[in-house]
Short mmCIF file of C-alpha atoms in Angstrom, two decimals:
data_model
loop_
_atom_site.label_atom_id
_atom_site.label_comp_id
_atom_site.label_asym_id
_atom_site.label_seq_id
_atom_site.Cartn_x
_atom_site.Cartn_y
_atom_site.Cartn_z
CA MET A 1 -29.08 25.88 -6.19
CA SER A 2 -29.96 25.32 -2.56
CA GLU A 3 -28.10 22.88 -0.32
CA ALA A 4 -31.20 20.65 -0.27
CA ASP A 5 -31.22 20.53 -4.10
CA SER A 6 -27.55 19.56 -4.24
CA ALA A 7 -28.20 16.64 -1.87
CA LYS A 8 -30.72 14.99 -4.21
CA PRO A 9 -29.50 11.79 -5.87
CA LEU A 10 -29.00 11.98 -9.61
CA ARG A 11 -31.41 9.89 -11.67
CA GLY A 12 -32.17 9.22 -15.32
CA THR A 13 -30.60 11.55 -17.87
CA LYS A 14 -28.66 13.55 -15.26
CA LEU A 15 -27.06 10.37 -13.90
CA LYS A 16 -26.17 9.16 -17.41
CA ARG A 17 -24.60 12.53 -18.23
CA PHE A 18 -22.65 12.53 -14.95
CA ASN A 19 -21.29 9.01 -15.60
CA ARG A 20 -20.42 9.89 -19.20
CA GLU A 21 -18.30 12.82 -17.96
CA ILE A 22 -16.55 10.59 -15.40
CA ARG A 23 -15.72 8.01 -18.11
CA ARG A 24 -14.44 10.71 -20.47
CA ALA A 25 -12.11 12.11 -17.80
CA TRP A 26 -11.00 8.64 -16.73
CA ARG A 27 -9.82 7.60 -20.22
CA GLU A 28 -6.85 9.94 -19.78
CA GLN A 29 -5.85 8.21 -16.53
CA PRO A 30 -2.96 5.77 -17.17
CA ARG A 31 -3.67 3.39 -14.29
CA ARG A 32 -5.29 0.06 -15.12
CA VAL A 33 -6.33 -3.03 -13.21
CA ALA A 34 -7.07 -6.62 -14.10
CA LEU A 35 -8.68 -9.25 -11.89
CA VAL A 36 -7.38 -12.82 -11.68
CA LEU A 37 -9.82 -15.12 -9.88
CA GLU A 38 -8.48 -18.49 -8.74
CA HIS A 39 -11.04 -21.16 -7.80
CA VAL A 40 -13.69 -18.59 -6.76
CA SER A 41 -16.52 -21.06 -6.42
CA PHE A 42 -19.63 -19.00 -5.69
CA ALA A 43 -21.27 -17.66 -8.82
CA VAL A 44 -22.63 -14.69 -6.86
CA ASN A 45 -19.07 -13.57 -6.09
CA VAL A 46 -17.90 -13.99 -9.69
CA GLY A 47 -20.94 -12.07 -10.93
CA ALA A 48 -20.12 -9.29 -8.46
CA PHE A 49 -16.53 -9.27 -9.75
CA PHE A 50 -17.82 -8.66 -13.29
CA ARG A 51 -19.74 -5.63 -12.03
CA ILE A 52 -16.64 -4.40 -10.19
CA ALA A 53 -14.54 -4.97 -13.32
CA ASP A 54 -17.01 -2.92 -15.34
CA ALA A 55 -17.12 -0.16 -12.72
CA CYS A 56 -13.34 0.25 -12.66
CA GLN A 57 -12.81 -0.52 -16.37
CA ALA A 58 -10.69 -3.59 -15.71
CA GLU A 59 -8.67 -4.66 -18.72
CA LEU A 60 -9.41 -8.36 -18.08
CA VAL A 61 -11.11 -10.78 -15.74
CA ALA A 62 -9.05 -13.98 -15.76
CA LEU A 63 -11.02 -17.03 -14.59
CA VAL A 64 -8.63 -19.66 -13.25
CA GLY A 65 -9.26 -23.31 -12.43
CA SER A 66 -12.70 -24.07 -11.06
CA THR A 67 -13.85 -20.43 -10.98
CA ALA A 68 -17.48 -20.14 -12.06
CA SER A 69 -17.98 -19.05 -15.66
CA PRO A 70 -20.66 -16.89 -17.33
CA GLU A 71 -21.15 -19.69 -19.85
CA ASP A 72 -22.26 -22.11 -17.14
CA SER A 73 -24.04 -20.01 -14.54
CA PRO A 74 -27.34 -18.16 -14.91
CA THR A 75 -26.80 -16.85 -11.35
CA LEU A 76 -23.48 -15.30 -12.33
CA ARG A 77 -25.04 -13.66 -15.38
CA LYS A 78 -27.92 -12.29 -13.30
CA VAL A 79 -25.77 -10.94 -10.45
CA GLY A 80 -23.28 -9.57 -12.98
CA ARG A 81 -26.12 -7.83 -14.84
CA GLY A 82 -24.74 -9.00 -18.16
CA ARG A 83 -21.36 -7.32 -17.66
CA HIS A 84 -19.67 -10.50 -18.92
CA ARG A 85 -20.74 -9.30 -22.38
CA THR A 86 -18.85 -5.99 -22.08
CA VAL A 87 -15.87 -6.83 -19.83
CA PRO A 88 -13.03 -8.79 -21.47
CA TRP A 89 -12.60 -12.18 -19.82
CA ALA A 90 -10.72 -15.39 -20.47
CA ARG A 91 -10.25 -18.78 -18.85
CA PHE A 92 -6.81 -20.03 -17.76
CA GLU A 93 -5.53 -23.28 -16.26
CA SER A 94 -3.38 -21.53 -13.64
CA VAL A 95 -2.56 -18.14 -12.19
CA GLU A 96 0.92 -18.51 -13.65
CA ALA A 97 -0.56 -18.94 -17.15
CA ALA A 98 -2.86 -15.95 -16.68
CA LEU A 99 -0.03 -13.68 -15.53
CA ALA A 100 2.21 -14.85 -18.40
CA SER A 101 -0.49 -14.21 -21.01
CA PRO A 102 0.01 -11.34 -23.49
CA ALA A 103 -2.85 -9.44 -21.84
CA LEU A 104 -1.18 -9.40 -18.40
CA ARG A 105 2.52 -9.77 -19.17
CA ASP A 106 3.23 -6.09 -18.39
CA TYR A 107 1.25 -6.05 -15.15
CA THR A 108 2.58 -6.15 -11.60
CA SER A 109 0.69 -8.84 -9.71
CA TYR A 110 -0.69 -8.44 -6.20
CA ALA A 111 -2.04 -11.40 -4.25
CA VAL A 112 -4.94 -10.17 -2.13
CA GLU A 113 -4.32 -12.55 0.73
CA ILE A 114 -3.20 -12.51 4.35
CA THR A 115 0.29 -14.00 4.49
CA GLU A 116 3.35 -13.49 6.66
CA SER A 117 4.76 -11.07 4.09
CA SER A 118 1.53 -9.25 3.12
CA GLU A 119 1.41 -5.49 3.37
CA PRO A 120 -1.67 -3.43 4.27
CA TYR A 121 -3.32 -2.57 0.94
CA HIS A 122 -3.43 1.16 1.68
CA ARG A 123 0.33 1.44 2.27
CA VAL A 124 1.39 0.05 -1.10
CA ALA A 125 2.54 2.13 -4.08
CA TYR A 126 0.75 0.30 -6.90
CA ALA A 127 2.17 0.00 -10.39
CA GLU A 128 0.37 1.71 -13.28
CA ARG A 129 -0.86 -1.72 -14.36
CA SER A 130 -1.95 -3.91 -11.45
CA ALA A 131 -3.24 -7.47 -11.67
CA LEU A 132 -5.11 -8.34 -8.49
CA VAL A 133 -5.11 -12.05 -7.75
CA LEU A 134 -7.92 -13.29 -5.51
CA GLY A 135 -8.70 -16.80 -4.33
CA ASN A 136 -11.29 -19.22 -3.13
CA GLU A 137 -13.80 -18.03 -0.54
CA GLU A 138 -12.76 -20.63 2.03
CA HIS A 139 -9.16 -21.56 1.24
CA GLY A 140 -7.79 -18.41 -0.39
CA LEU A 141 -5.02 -18.64 -2.96
CA THR A 142 -3.00 -21.77 -3.64
CA ARG A 143 0.73 -21.78 -2.88
CA PRO A 144 1.67 -21.77 -6.57
CA ALA A 145 -0.57 -18.73 -7.10
CA LEU A 146 1.03 -16.89 -4.18
CA ALA A 147 4.49 -17.74 -5.50
CA ALA A 148 3.57 -16.37 -8.94
CA CYS A 149 2.63 -12.94 -7.54
CA ASP A 150 5.05 -10.04 -7.25
CA ARG A 151 3.59 -8.78 -3.95
CA SER A 152 0.92 -9.62 -1.42
CA VAL A 153 -1.54 -7.20 0.18
CA TYR A 154 -4.35 -7.49 2.69
CA VAL A 155 -7.31 -5.46 3.91
CA PRO A 156 -6.97 -4.92 7.68
CA MET A 157 -9.87 -6.24 9.74
CA LEU A 158 -10.70 -3.89 12.60
CA GLY A 159 -13.67 -5.84 13.92
CA ARG A 160 -13.99 -9.42 15.10
CA GLY A 161 -14.36 -10.97 11.66
CA ALA A 162 -11.33 -12.67 10.14
CA SER A 163 -11.92 -11.50 6.59
CA LEU A 164 -14.22 -9.76 4.12
CA ASN A 165 -16.13 -11.40 1.32
CA VAL A 166 -13.69 -11.93 -1.56
CA HIS A 167 -15.45 -9.58 -3.97
CA VAL A 168 -15.65 -6.82 -1.34
CA ALA A 169 -11.91 -7.09 -0.65
CA GLY A 170 -11.30 -7.10 -4.40
CA ALA A 171 -13.31 -3.91 -4.90
CA ILE A 172 -11.48 -2.10 -2.11
CA VAL A 173 -8.05 -2.99 -3.44
CA ALA A 174 -9.01 -2.37 -7.10
CA TYR A 175 -10.06 1.19 -6.42
CA ARG A 176 -7.00 1.81 -4.25
CA ALA A 177 -4.75 0.57 -7.05
CA LEU A 178 -6.52 2.86 -9.52
CA LEU A 179 -6.50 5.94 -7.33
CA ALA A 180 -3.10 5.48 -5.67
CA GLY A 181 -1.25 7.60 -8.19
#
């Protein structure tokens, strides 16, 4: 195979076969993530989180408070490409209730938020089971949500912007938590 051939993107059957092999190998990996979304108001972001959850085989997407729901939002369903039908999800009144639920009880929780005690996401040794807690696009996480989390991490901003879109930050930290071992 020439170098030019190896640079061609995989499509169709070859792509499906490639992804099937990745999934088969990944099943043996013990690391798991869950996403806890508190008051994430834009359906586009929640839909993107469902795609991220599918891509990293999240154990659960916990929708907290006023977070948009697949039941109520055609936009969320469209952006999420129907992943709400294959990714486990549940609604909770609070982050505390989500983290105390049987599904997440054995998870270490990480607030993805810039606080005085936050650590850079790439310098953290993540637990085998990590629940990533992400907040509202404008206001971030509530104080009770921050208090409920075991640790707090942030994605360093090297440019002039103050933060990334919430689902982008979530994707970065989710993959780091999965691959950190």
